[in-house]
mmCIF file of C-alpha atoms in Angstrom:
data_model
loop_
_atom_site.group_PDB
_atom_site.id
_atom_site.type_symbol
_atom_site.label_atom_id
_atom_site.label_comp_id
_atom_site.label_asym_id
_atom_site.label_seq_id
_atom_site.Cartn_x
_atom_site.Cartn_y
_atom_site.Cartn_z
ATOM 1 C CA UNK A 1 133.826 181.288 79.120
ATOM 2 C CA UNK A 2 137.333 181.850 77.801
ATOM 3 C CA UNK A 3 139.059 185.063 78.908
ATOM 4 C CA UNK A 4 139.863 185.895 75.281
ATOM 5 C CA UNK A 5 136.211 185.417 74.353
ATOM 6 C CA UNK A 6 135.160 187.813 77.091
ATOM 7 C CA UNK A 7 137.742 190.342 75.906
ATOM 8 C CA UNK A 8 136.608 190.176 72.298
ATOM 9 C CA UNK A 9 132.984 190.624 73.355
ATOM 10 C CA UNK A 10 133.931 193.619 75.474
ATOM 11 C CA UNK A 11 135.856 195.066 72.524
ATOM 12 C CA UNK A 12 132.818 194.704 70.258
ATOM 13 C CA UNK A 13 130.564 196.405 72.811
ATOM 14 C CA UNK A 14 133.107 199.196 73.285
ATOM 15 C CA UNK A 15 133.454 199.750 69.538
ATOM 16 C CA UNK A 16 129.683 199.944 69.201
ATOM 17 C CA UNK A 17 129.394 202.427 72.074
ATOM 18 C CA UNK A 18 132.184 204.596 70.640
ATOM 19 C CA UNK A 19 130.526 204.581 67.238
ATOM 20 C CA UNK A 20 127.165 205.638 68.704
ATOM 21 C CA UNK A 21 128.841 208.378 70.756
ATOM 22 C CA UNK A 22 130.712 209.683 67.716
ATOM 23 C CA UNK A 23 127.523 209.749 65.651
ATOM 24 C CA UNK A 24 125.722 211.686 68.393
ATOM 25 C CA UNK A 25 128.558 214.213 68.674
ATOM 26 C CA UNK A 26 128.618 214.620 64.900
ATOM 27 C CA UNK A 27 124.879 215.300 64.819
ATOM 28 C CA UNK A 28 125.179 217.897 67.594
ATOM 29 C CA UNK A 29 128.007 219.658 65.743
ATOM 30 C CA UNK A 30 125.944 219.679 62.550
ATOM 31 C CA UNK A 31 123.011 221.246 64.409
ATOM 32 C CA UNK A 32 125.231 223.897 65.983
ATOM 33 C CA UNK A 33 126.798 225.000 62.688
ATOM 34 C CA UNK A 34 124.841 227.517 60.601
ATOM 35 C CA UNK A 35 123.958 226.273 57.114
ATOM 36 C CA UNK A 36 126.572 227.341 54.589
ATOM 37 C CA UNK A 37 125.386 229.064 51.416
ATOM 38 C CA UNK A 38 125.735 226.783 48.400
ATOM 39 C CA UNK A 39 127.120 229.454 46.061
ATOM 40 C CA UNK A 40 129.960 230.385 48.409
ATOM 41 C CA UNK A 41 132.630 232.226 46.428
ATOM 42 C CA UNK A 42 130.488 232.454 43.299
ATOM 43 C CA UNK A 43 128.479 235.554 44.144
#
């Protein structure tokens, strides 16, 4: 296997892992935040 091929595969795996991690963190933040009222500033 070419070194560059190995590097590109590693980069793809890393990108995928980072994306999954970011999605998980985003979901946790969403759960932690209280739901905002829709009519904020109208009432």
